[in-house]
Amino acid sequence: MSKKLFIETLGCQMNARDTEHIIAELNAHNDYTTTDILEEADLIIINTCSVRERPVAKLFSELGQFKKVKKKDAKIGVCGCTASHLGRDIIKRAPYVDFVVGARNVSKISKAVETKGAVEIDINHDETAYAFSEYRKALYRASVNISLGCDKQCTYCIVPATRGEEISISPEFIINEIKKAVENGAKEIFLLGQNVNNYGKYFSNGNGAIVQEKKQKHNFTKLLQEISQVEGVERIRFTSPHPLHMDDEFIEEFVSNPKICKSIHAPLQSGSTKVLKDMKRGYTKEWFLKICEKIRALVPEVRITTDIIVGFPGETDEDFADTIDVIKKVKFDQIFNFKYSPRPNTQAEIMDNQIDDKIATKRLTEVIDLHKIHQSEQMQDNVGKTMKVFFEDLKSNGEIFGFSDNYCQVFVSGSEELLGQIRNVKIISNTRTSLKGKII
Ligand code: SF4
């Protein structure tokens, strides 16, 4: 009888891919299969996120819950970004935790599970050439890491301290992984990295050192072209590109490559050039607007999503008005909006002029309300259009859903045989966040 693994995942797409790797390794090397029933698990893992304070607080309340309901001899492990930055302190605060394995150390999970008190948190451990066993949650879409870590120093961000320095995975390794995924049924490839469009700048020298390519032989555009040549790949998506690296070559490839889905994430963070400078984002309000105008002009049906932080230290009413101005000009299709959350050991944590929480909450509400208006307008504009939809899942009410090329969620009535197919759909109605249609 194989042992049971219960795993909870917090945070981003990169964490979700790490969870797939954890499940794959523990299945292949430690004979675990997954369960959704916490009480029957022999091993409980929480894959954590540190991007804001709330997920960290959630970790310890979850651990307490696990301890209460777990089987007598079940083990508990903590993985992910909070594991990287808290390390052994997690075991000090929760002595019933058996092991801690940080992001970037997932290849060590099999050994750590068998080693009471193991703490593996080297944030620059090089896993770029490690061939993880195979497991994927989604059948038709395959997430593929193309780089690990980040070479930026945004003053509010903890990621460089939890996921380490930026390093690209070799194109050969990526192409092989994609070919395997296509053999297993994937048609859509979802490329992952903190700054995907900075790909090819740093590689491992094979001896654990990260080297910057003097004469860059590889970049994101070349990689996208190579992936497009892989037989069976029908769609390519990616996250997260950095606005700083959205140069003409990148935009040209995004526009002209028919396999690249026409939705793009452009994390703005703030609309104020002064705040962007304090955040060390490296671009200005005007520069960001020009990029979005160019992309919208070249691809009218494109959907642009973004991240916005309100209440960053020193943010004045005028600065916030700039953020609102950019939102009004770009009319984002989706905004992931957050109140600034001080992160340990970041430059912004010790900045003066920390913003009162009431003001930050008021600004967040204003962003959310304005965005809801734009979302309803844009989704309504899709009614009557015909969209190519890739059907990937079934709802409990029997409806089938998938995503259009520009990443609108579309529901139709139909049978399971639609799953994995790309079909033309006439859009007949909308909500603020999804569309309903009819296969034509
Ligand atoms: S680019 Fe900035 S916000 Fe993004 S992961 Fe790197 S440091 Fe964090």
Tab-separated table of C-alpha atoms and ligand atoms in Angstrom:
chain	number	residue	atom	x	y	z
A	1	MET	CA	0.000	0.000	0.000
A	2	SER	CA	1.587	3.345	-0.977
A	3	LYS	CA	1.734	6.047	1.677
A	4	LYS	CA	-0.559	9.083	1.486
A	5	LEU	CA	0.651	12.652	0.861
A	6	PHE	CA	-1.537	15.711	1.580
A	7	ILE	CA	-0.020	18.890	0.100
A	8	GLU	CA	-1.355	22.466	0.339
A	9	THR	CA	0.028	25.121	-1.991
A	10	LEU	CA	0.019	28.870	-1.317
A	11	GLY	CA	1.259	31.631	-3.652
A	12	CYS	CA	2.262	31.854	-7.303
A	13	GLN	CA	2.553	29.691	-10.432
A	14	MET	CA	6.171	28.938	-9.613
A	15	ASN	CA	5.052	27.451	-6.281
A	16	ALA	CA	2.378	25.404	-8.048
A	17	ARG	CA	5.073	23.978	-10.342
A	18	ASP	CA	7.298	23.239	-7.321
A	19	THR	CA	4.365	21.328	-5.808
A	20	GLU	CA	4.115	19.203	-8.963
A	21	HIS	CA	7.851	18.466	-8.625
A	22	ILE	CA	7.431	17.545	-4.925
A	23	ILE	CA	4.563	15.143	-5.726
A	24	ALA	CA	6.563	13.628	-8.617
A	25	GLU	CA	9.723	13.066	-6.543
A	26	LEU	CA	7.884	11.626	-3.518
A	27	ASN	CA	5.868	9.330	-5.744
A	28	ALA	CA	8.911	8.127	-7.705
A	29	HIS	CA	11.382	7.771	-4.796
A	30	ASN	CA	9.355	7.472	-1.570
A	31	ASP	CA	6.197	5.675	-2.722
A	32	TYR	CA	3.730	8.426	-1.829
A	33	THR	CA	0.461	9.076	-3.661
A	34	THR	CA	-1.647	12.180	-3.053
A	35	THR	CA	-4.836	12.404	-0.982
A	36	ASP	CA	-7.243	15.300	-0.378
A	37	ILE	CA	-8.131	13.886	3.059
A	38	LEU	CA	-5.882	15.429	5.703
A	39	GLU	CA	-6.810	12.877	8.379
A	40	GLU	CA	-5.610	9.903	6.290
A	41	ALA	CA	-2.274	11.466	5.282
A	42	ASP	CA	1.042	9.888	6.327
A	43	LEU	CA	2.802	13.062	5.217
A	44	ILE	CA	1.469	16.628	5.278
A	45	ILE	CA	3.308	19.351	3.370
A	46	ILE	CA	2.509	23.065	3.124
A	47	ASN	CA	4.223	24.835	0.223
A	48	THR	CA	4.410	28.392	1.460
A	49	CYS	CA	4.438	31.966	0.108
A	50	SER	CA	6.229	34.978	1.667
A	51	VAL	CA	5.284	37.771	-0.693
A	52	ARG	CA	3.085	39.403	2.001
A	53	GLU	CA	2.728	39.022	5.786
A	54	ARG	CA	-0.685	37.322	5.665
A	55	PRO	CA	0.504	34.043	4.064
A	56	VAL	CA	3.258	33.797	6.694
A	57	ALA	CA	0.751	34.226	9.544
A	58	LYS	CA	-1.414	31.640	7.823
A	59	LEU	CA	1.462	29.143	7.909
A	60	PHE	CA	1.573	28.832	11.685
A	61	SER	CA	-2.203	28.657	12.082
A	62	GLU	CA	-2.262	25.901	9.422
A	63	LEU	CA	0.545	24.018	11.180
A	64	GLY	CA	-1.404	24.141	14.421
A	65	GLN	CA	-4.436	22.740	12.614
A	66	PHE	CA	-2.376	19.949	11.010
A	67	LYS	CA	-0.965	18.959	14.399
A	68	LYS	CA	-4.498	18.721	15.835
A	69	VAL	CA	-6.032	16.485	13.179
A	70	LYS	CA	-3.085	14.499	11.764
A	71	LYS	CA	-2.705	10.688	12.087
A	72	LYS	CA	-0.528	9.741	15.090
A	73	ASP	CA	2.705	9.040	13.132
A	74	ALA	CA	2.097	11.381	10.207
A	75	LYS	CA	4.999	13.694	9.323
A	76	ILE	CA	4.723	17.450	8.676
A	77	GLY	CA	6.964	19.399	6.295
A	78	VAL	CA	7.223	23.052	5.299
A	79	CYS	CA	8.373	24.036	1.782
A	80	GLY	CA	8.486	27.170	-0.357
A	81	CYS	CA	9.508	30.776	0.225
A	82	THR	CA	8.672	31.066	3.937
A	83	ALA	CA	10.767	27.921	4.476
A	84	SER	CA	13.649	29.735	2.733
A	85	HIS	CA	13.478	32.867	4.884
A	86	LEU	CA	12.484	31.417	8.260
A	87	GLY	CA	14.410	28.124	7.985
A	88	ARG	CA	15.141	26.431	11.338
A	89	ASP	CA	13.044	29.039	13.184
A	90	ILE	CA	9.966	27.204	11.885
A	91	ILE	CA	10.989	24.087	13.822
A	92	LYS	CA	11.832	26.229	16.874
A	93	ARG	CA	8.317	27.773	16.778
A	94	ALA	CA	6.620	24.479	15.817
A	95	PRO	CA	8.796	21.591	17.085
A	96	TYR	CA	6.348	19.019	15.622
A	97	VAL	CA	7.496	20.041	12.112
A	98	ASP	CA	9.739	17.250	10.762
A	99	PHE	CA	11.586	19.042	7.949
A	100	VAL	CA	11.964	22.374	6.133
A	101	VAL	CA	12.808	22.520	2.427
A	102	GLY	CA	13.046	25.950	0.810
A	103	ALA	CA	12.283	27.040	-2.734
A	104	ARG	CA	15.236	26.170	-5.037
A	105	ASN	CA	15.902	22.972	-2.942
A	106	VAL	CA	12.973	20.858	-4.167
A	107	SER	CA	15.346	18.227	-5.612
A	108	LYS	CA	16.326	17.392	-2.001
A	109	ILE	CA	12.740	16.587	-0.868
A	110	SER	CA	13.047	12.767	-1.013
A	111	LYS	CA	16.003	12.717	1.375
A	112	ALA	CA	14.575	15.450	3.665
A	113	VAL	CA	11.333	13.491	4.194
A	114	GLU	CA	13.388	10.628	5.633
A	115	THR	CA	15.638	12.900	7.794
A	116	LYS	CA	14.025	14.205	11.034
A	117	GLY	CA	14.944	17.898	11.500
A	118	ALA	CA	16.283	18.358	7.956
A	119	VAL	CA	16.580	22.046	6.945
A	120	GLU	CA	17.512	22.624	3.265
A	121	ILE	CA	17.374	26.356	2.467
A	122	ASP	CA	20.340	27.218	0.231
A	123	ILE	CA	18.707	29.953	-1.918
A	124	ASN	CA	21.342	29.642	-4.649
A	125	HIS	CA	21.292	25.876	-4.897
A	126	ASP	CA	21.534	25.071	-8.617
A	127	GLU	CA	18.663	22.796	-9.737
A	128	THR	CA	18.713	23.984	-13.358
A	129	ALA	CA	20.017	20.641	-14.648
A	130	TYR	CA	18.026	18.411	-12.282
A	131	ALA	CA	15.610	16.153	-14.166
A	132	PHE	CA	12.575	15.961	-11.886
A	133	SER	CA	10.307	12.909	-12.149
A	134	GLU	CA	7.146	13.542	-14.147
A	135	TYR	CA	3.830	14.700	-12.652
A	136	ARG	CA	1.405	17.340	-13.902
A	137	LYS	CA	-1.901	18.422	-12.360
A	138	ALA	CA	-3.392	19.690	-15.656
A	139	LEU	CA	-3.576	17.311	-18.612
A	140	TYR	CA	-3.578	19.746	-21.510
A	141	ARG	CA	-1.469	22.594	-20.152
A	142	ALA	CA	2.111	22.119	-19.021
A	143	SER	CA	3.895	24.639	-16.780
A	144	VAL	CA	7.634	24.735	-17.537
A	145	ASN	CA	10.271	26.668	-15.566
A	146	ILE	CA	12.685	28.551	-17.826
A	147	SER	CA	14.585	30.397	-15.081
A	148	LEU	CA	14.880	30.444	-11.301
A	149	GLY	CA	15.376	33.423	-8.981
A	150	CYS	CA	15.588	37.113	-9.830
A	151	ASP	CA	18.353	39.646	-10.636
A	152	LYS	CA	16.324	42.685	-9.603
A	153	GLN	CA	16.234	44.456	-6.221
A	154	CYS	CA	12.710	45.909	-6.048
A	155	THR	CA	12.729	47.537	-2.645
A	156	TYR	CA	9.453	45.958	-1.427
A	157	CYS	CA	10.151	42.420	-2.606
A	158	ILE	CA	11.352	39.407	-0.609
A	159	VAL	CA	11.668	37.048	-3.623
A	160	PRO	CA	15.419	37.545	-4.267
A	161	ALA	CA	15.985	36.599	-0.595
A	162	THR	CA	13.859	33.428	-0.875
A	163	ARG	CA	14.373	32.276	-4.483
A	164	GLY	CA	17.956	33.524	-4.941
A	165	GLU	CA	19.894	34.919	-7.843
A	166	GLU	CA	18.541	34.668	-11.382
A	167	ILE	CA	19.710	31.675	-13.437
A	168	SER	CA	18.335	30.448	-16.758
A	169	ILE	CA	17.694	26.769	-17.540
A	170	SER	CA	19.410	25.589	-20.731
A	171	PRO	CA	17.268	25.739	-23.894
A	172	GLU	CA	18.001	22.043	-24.609
A	173	PHE	CA	16.691	21.071	-21.152
A	174	ILE	CA	13.532	23.202	-21.641
A	175	ILE	CA	12.818	21.817	-25.127
A	176	ASN	CA	13.235	18.224	-23.882
A	177	GLU	CA	10.827	18.873	-21.011
A	178	ILE	CA	8.292	20.373	-23.431
A	179	LYS	CA	8.598	17.408	-25.832
A	180	LYS	CA	7.903	15.038	-22.897
A	181	ALA	CA	4.884	17.097	-21.843
A	182	VAL	CA	3.488	17.074	-25.401
A	183	GLU	CA	3.947	13.281	-25.540
A	184	ASN	CA	1.835	13.137	-22.357
A	185	GLY	CA	-0.980	15.159	-23.925
A	186	ALA	CA	-0.095	18.834	-23.339
A	187	LYS	CA	-1.010	21.265	-26.141
A	188	GLU	CA	-0.476	24.519	-24.250
A	189	ILE	CA	2.893	25.415	-22.706
A	190	PHE	CA	3.009	27.891	-19.803
A	191	LEU	CA	6.542	29.266	-19.368
A	192	LEU	CA	7.481	30.329	-15.821
A	193	GLY	CA	10.109	32.633	-14.315
A	194	GLN	CA	10.333	35.755	-12.156
A	195	ASN	CA	11.471	37.713	-15.263
A	196	VAL	CA	10.882	35.451	-18.265
A	197	ASN	CA	11.864	38.127	-20.808
A	198	ASN	CA	15.287	38.436	-19.166
A	199	TYR	CA	15.959	34.819	-20.162
A	200	GLY	CA	19.454	33.834	-21.269
A	201	LYS	CA	21.454	36.415	-19.295
A	202	TYR	CA	22.753	34.105	-16.558
A	203	PHE	CA	23.611	30.406	-16.736
A	204	SER	CA	25.233	27.900	-14.408
A	205	ASN	CA	28.874	27.124	-15.202
A	206	GLY	CA	28.133	23.585	-14.021
A	207	ASN	CA	30.300	24.036	-10.906
A	208	GLY	CA	27.641	25.776	-8.841
A	209	ALA	CA	28.585	29.294	-10.011
A	210	ILE	CA	26.213	31.594	-11.904
A	211	VAL	CA	27.879	33.374	-14.809
A	212	GLN	CA	26.584	36.246	-16.921
A	213	GLU	CA	26.814	35.548	-20.621
A	214	LYS	CA	29.318	38.035	-22.103
A	215	LYS	CA	27.948	37.683	-25.614
A	216	GLN	CA	24.351	36.604	-25.050
A	217	LYS	CA	23.648	33.639	-27.332
A	218	HIS	CA	20.193	32.977	-25.968
A	219	ASN	CA	17.277	35.246	-25.207
A	220	PHE	CA	13.533	34.960	-24.652
A	221	THR	CA	12.615	35.709	-28.271
A	222	LYS	CA	14.887	32.926	-29.584
A	223	LEU	CA	13.512	30.536	-26.964
A	224	LEU	CA	9.903	31.343	-27.975
A	225	GLN	CA	10.798	30.691	-31.623
A	226	GLU	CA	12.419	27.324	-30.749
A	227	ILE	CA	9.432	26.254	-28.617
A	228	SER	CA	7.052	27.199	-31.442
A	229	GLN	CA	8.861	24.657	-33.629
A	230	VAL	CA	8.127	21.776	-31.244
A	231	GLU	CA	5.533	19.577	-32.922
A	232	GLY	CA	2.277	19.364	-30.964
A	233	VAL	CA	2.698	22.724	-29.196
A	234	GLU	CA	-0.422	24.690	-30.156
A	235	ARG	CA	-0.307	27.553	-27.641
A	236	ILE	CA	2.356	29.314	-25.597
A	237	ARG	CA	1.734	31.477	-22.511
A	238	PHE	CA	4.253	32.934	-20.081
A	239	THR	CA	4.557	34.699	-16.698
A	240	SER	CA	5.984	36.955	-15.453
A	241	PRO	CA	7.649	39.311	-17.945
A	242	HIS	CA	9.248	42.496	-16.552
A	243	PRO	CA	8.133	45.749	-18.267
A	244	LEU	CA	11.808	46.793	-18.308
A	245	HIS	CA	12.615	44.001	-20.788
A	246	MET	CA	9.644	44.617	-23.120
A	247	ASP	CA	11.867	45.843	-25.956
A	248	ASP	CA	10.930	46.002	-29.653
A	249	GLU	CA	12.280	42.501	-30.384
A	250	PHE	CA	10.134	41.034	-27.584
A	251	ILE	CA	7.001	42.933	-28.684
A	252	GLU	CA	7.597	42.006	-32.348
A	253	GLU	CA	7.732	38.291	-31.414
A	254	PHE	CA	4.689	38.585	-29.137
A	255	VAL	CA	2.698	40.215	-31.960
A	256	SER	CA	3.816	38.078	-34.921
A	257	ASN	CA	4.158	34.566	-33.441
A	258	PRO	CA	0.729	32.899	-33.968
A	259	LYS	CA	1.336	30.343	-31.201
A	260	ILE	CA	1.875	32.995	-28.519
A	261	CYS	CA	-1.436	33.698	-26.779
A	262	LYS	CA	-2.403	37.336	-26.908
A	263	SER	CA	-2.621	38.031	-23.216
A	264	ILE	CA	0.265	39.634	-21.361
A	265	HIS	CA	1.052	40.368	-17.728
A	266	ALA	CA	2.772	43.750	-17.310
A	267	PRO	CA	3.313	44.334	-13.568
A	268	LEU	CA	3.125	48.118	-13.142
A	269	GLN	CA	3.171	48.242	-9.299
A	270	SER	CA	2.694	52.059	-9.201
A	271	GLY	CA	1.709	54.745	-11.728
A	272	SER	CA	3.912	57.366	-10.087
A	273	THR	CA	7.414	57.805	-11.543
A	274	LYS	CA	8.646	58.975	-8.100
A	275	VAL	CA	7.291	55.836	-6.381
A	276	LEU	CA	8.616	53.612	-9.207
A	277	LYS	CA	12.053	55.123	-8.512
A	278	ASP	CA	11.699	54.390	-4.780
A	279	MET	CA	10.641	50.852	-5.699
A	280	LYS	CA	13.690	50.492	-8.004
A	281	ARG	CA	11.455	49.265	-10.839
A	282	GLY	CA	13.695	50.877	-13.471
A	283	TYR	CA	11.003	52.479	-15.654
A	284	THR	CA	8.769	55.580	-15.592
A	285	LYS	CA	4.993	56.140	-15.854
A	286	GLU	CA	5.389	57.509	-19.432
A	287	TRP	CA	7.565	54.564	-20.485
A	288	PHE	CA	5.078	52.027	-19.197
A	289	LEU	CA	2.146	53.809	-20.898
A	290	LYS	CA	4.029	53.872	-24.226
A	291	ILE	CA	4.639	50.083	-24.026
A	292	CYS	CA	0.953	49.360	-23.361
A	293	GLU	CA	-0.191	51.752	-26.116
A	294	LYS	CA	2.168	50.063	-28.576
A	295	ILE	CA	0.949	46.548	-27.692
A	296	ARG	CA	-2.733	47.585	-27.802
A	297	ALA	CA	-2.201	49.273	-31.186
A	298	LEU	CA	-0.453	46.211	-32.663
A	299	VAL	CA	-2.840	43.638	-31.087
A	300	PRO	CA	-6.280	45.246	-30.496
A	301	GLU	CA	-7.725	42.056	-28.925
A	302	VAL	CA	-4.828	41.727	-26.458
A	303	ARG	CA	-5.688	41.412	-22.748
A	304	ILE	CA	-3.273	43.206	-20.439
A	305	THR	CA	-3.124	42.249	-16.773
A	306	THR	CA	-1.039	43.868	-14.042
A	307	ASP	CA	0.015	44.029	-10.375
A	308	ILE	CA	-0.566	47.204	-8.356
A	309	ILE	CA	0.655	48.049	-4.870
A	310	VAL	CA	-1.039	50.929	-3.023
A	311	GLY	CA	0.260	52.531	0.142
A	312	PHE	CA	3.978	52.176	-0.656
A	313	PRO	CA	6.070	54.281	1.787
A	314	GLY	CA	5.994	57.955	0.790
A	315	GLU	CA	3.046	57.528	-1.637
A	316	THR	CA	1.205	60.881	-1.688
A	317	ASP	CA	-2.308	61.618	-2.978
A	318	GLU	CA	-0.651	62.942	-6.167
A	319	ASP	CA	1.340	59.711	-6.567
A	320	PHE	CA	-1.831	57.691	-6.112
A	321	ALA	CA	-3.618	59.901	-8.646
A	322	ASP	CA	-0.910	58.859	-11.132
A	323	THR	CA	-1.747	55.192	-10.488
A	324	ILE	CA	-5.435	55.897	-11.106
A	325	ASP	CA	-4.488	57.821	-14.263
A	326	VAL	CA	-2.558	54.825	-15.681
A	327	ILE	CA	-5.469	52.490	-14.855
A	328	LYS	CA	-7.859	54.849	-16.707
A	329	LYS	CA	-5.525	55.071	-19.719
A	330	VAL	CA	-4.638	51.345	-20.039
A	331	LYS	CA	-7.958	49.876	-18.795
A	332	PHE	CA	-6.343	46.651	-17.590
A	333	ASP	CA	-8.301	43.463	-18.168
A	334	GLN	CA	-7.277	42.162	-14.756
A	335	ILE	CA	-5.495	43.800	-11.821
A	336	PHE	CA	-3.889	41.863	-8.966
A	337	ASN	CA	-4.025	44.646	-6.380
A	338	PHE	CA	-2.449	44.704	-2.951
A	339	LYS	CA	-1.822	46.999	-0.011
A	340	TYR	CA	1.911	47.421	0.586
A	341	SER	CA	3.052	44.781	3.128
A	342	PRO	CA	6.448	45.412	4.803
A	343	ARG	CA	8.691	42.367	4.158
A	344	PRO	CA	11.664	41.462	6.386
A	345	ASN	CA	15.131	42.566	5.222
A	346	THR	CA	13.777	44.615	2.321
A	347	GLN	CA	14.858	48.244	1.760
A	348	ALA	CA	11.261	49.527	1.881
A	349	GLU	CA	10.709	47.985	5.314
A	350	ILE	CA	12.925	50.660	6.907
A	351	MET	CA	11.830	53.568	4.705
A	352	ASP	CA	10.301	56.691	6.325
A	353	ASN	CA	6.726	57.757	5.601
A	354	GLN	CA	5.083	54.362	6.037
A	355	ILE	CA	1.444	54.917	4.981
A	356	ASP	CA	-1.452	54.676	7.484
A	357	ASP	CA	-3.442	51.460	6.906
A	358	LYS	CA	-6.767	53.346	6.650
A	359	ILE	CA	-5.394	55.458	3.783
A	360	ALA	CA	-3.999	52.351	2.066
A	361	THR	CA	-7.346	50.564	2.441
A	362	LYS	CA	-9.204	53.566	0.981
A	363	ARG	CA	-6.830	53.635	-2.011
A	364	LEU	CA	-7.173	49.879	-2.539
A	365	THR	CA	-10.969	50.178	-2.572
A	366	GLU	CA	-10.748	52.951	-5.166
A	367	VAL	CA	-8.568	50.779	-7.428
A	368	ILE	CA	-10.900	47.772	-7.048
A	369	ASP	CA	-14.063	49.808	-7.785
A	370	LEU	CA	-12.578	51.501	-10.870
A	371	HIS	CA	-11.248	48.197	-12.152
A	372	LYS	CA	-14.658	46.475	-11.788
A	373	ILE	CA	-16.166	49.100	-14.130
A	374	HIS	CA	-13.456	48.510	-16.757
A	375	GLN	CA	-13.748	44.720	-16.433
A	376	SER	CA	-17.537	44.766	-17.010
A	377	GLU	CA	-17.142	47.034	-20.048
A	378	GLN	CA	-14.396	44.890	-21.592
A	379	MET	CA	-16.155	41.582	-20.996
A	380	GLN	CA	-19.366	42.997	-22.487
A	381	ASP	CA	-17.448	44.030	-25.619
A	382	ASN	CA	-16.819	40.329	-26.301
A	383	VAL	CA	-20.519	39.471	-26.749
A	384	GLY	CA	-21.193	38.630	-30.401
A	385	LYS	CA	-17.529	37.852	-31.135
A	386	THR	CA	-16.220	34.437	-32.204
A	387	MET	CA	-13.281	33.179	-30.138
A	388	LYS	CA	-10.949	30.164	-30.377
A	389	VAL	CA	-11.366	28.392	-27.032
A	390	PHE	CA	-9.142	25.634	-25.663
A	391	PHE	CA	-11.406	23.405	-23.516
A	392	GLU	CA	-9.625	22.066	-20.490
A	393	ASP	CA	-12.027	21.279	-17.678
A	394	LEU	CA	-15.507	20.200	-16.627
A	395	LYS	CA	-17.601	21.984	-13.999
A	396	SER	CA	-19.701	20.070	-11.465
A	397	ASN	CA	-22.845	21.404	-13.200
A	398	GLY	CA	-21.725	19.662	-16.392
A	399	GLU	CA	-20.631	22.833	-18.135
A	400	ILE	CA	-17.338	22.670	-19.995
A	401	PHE	CA	-14.913	25.584	-19.813
A	402	GLY	CA	-11.684	26.720	-21.323
A	403	PHE	CA	-9.775	29.857	-22.188
A	404	SER	CA	-9.755	31.975	-25.301
A	405	ASP	CA	-6.454	32.894	-26.937
A	406	ASN	CA	-6.452	36.198	-24.994
A	407	TYR	CA	-7.280	34.332	-21.763
A	408	CYS	CA	-10.982	34.955	-21.277
A	409	GLN	CA	-12.679	32.117	-19.385
A	410	VAL	CA	-15.464	30.750	-21.587
A	411	PHE	CA	-18.231	28.290	-20.583
A	412	VAL	CA	-20.301	26.221	-23.034
A	413	SER	CA	-22.717	23.318	-22.767
A	414	GLY	CA	-21.186	20.223	-24.279
A	415	SER	CA	-19.801	16.777	-23.593
A	416	GLU	CA	-16.436	15.665	-22.248
A	417	GLU	CA	-15.135	14.884	-25.738
A	418	LEU	CA	-14.551	18.634	-26.099
A	419	LEU	CA	-11.779	18.505	-23.487
A	420	GLY	CA	-8.365	19.095	-25.039
A	421	GLN	CA	-9.881	20.559	-28.219
A	422	ILE	CA	-9.587	24.129	-29.559
A	423	ARG	CA	-12.985	25.119	-31.053
A	424	ASN	CA	-14.663	28.269	-32.385
A	425	VAL	CA	-17.208	29.664	-29.940
A	426	LYS	CA	-19.785	32.405	-30.547
A	427	ILE	CA	-20.003	34.527	-27.364
A	428	ILE	CA	-23.640	35.032	-26.300
A	429	SER	CA	-23.393	36.523	-22.799
A	430	ASN	CA	-20.942	37.705	-20.120
A	431	THR	CA	-20.384	38.298	-16.453
A	432	ARG	CA	-17.667	40.642	-15.121
A	433	THR	CA	-15.151	37.784	-15.098
A	434	SER	CA	-16.291	35.150	-17.629
A	435	LEU	CA	-18.156	34.524	-20.880
A	436	LYS	CA	-20.797	32.073	-22.057
A	437	GLY	CA	-20.915	30.831	-25.639
A	438	LYS	CA	-22.073	28.315	-28.229
A	439	ILE	CA	-19.825	26.033	-30.250
A	440	ILE	CA	-20.025	26.928	-33.991
B	1	SF4	S1	11.342	41.656	-10.403
B	1	SF4	FE1	11.140	42.739	-8.484
B	1	SF4	S2	9.055	42.202	-7.812
B	1	SF4	FE2	9.637	40.699	-9.345
B	1	SF4	S3	10.497	38.988	-8.191
B	1	SF4	FE3	12.188	40.330	-8.802
B	1	SF4	S4	12.539	41.695	-7.066
B	1	SF4	FE4	10.489	40.765	-6.844
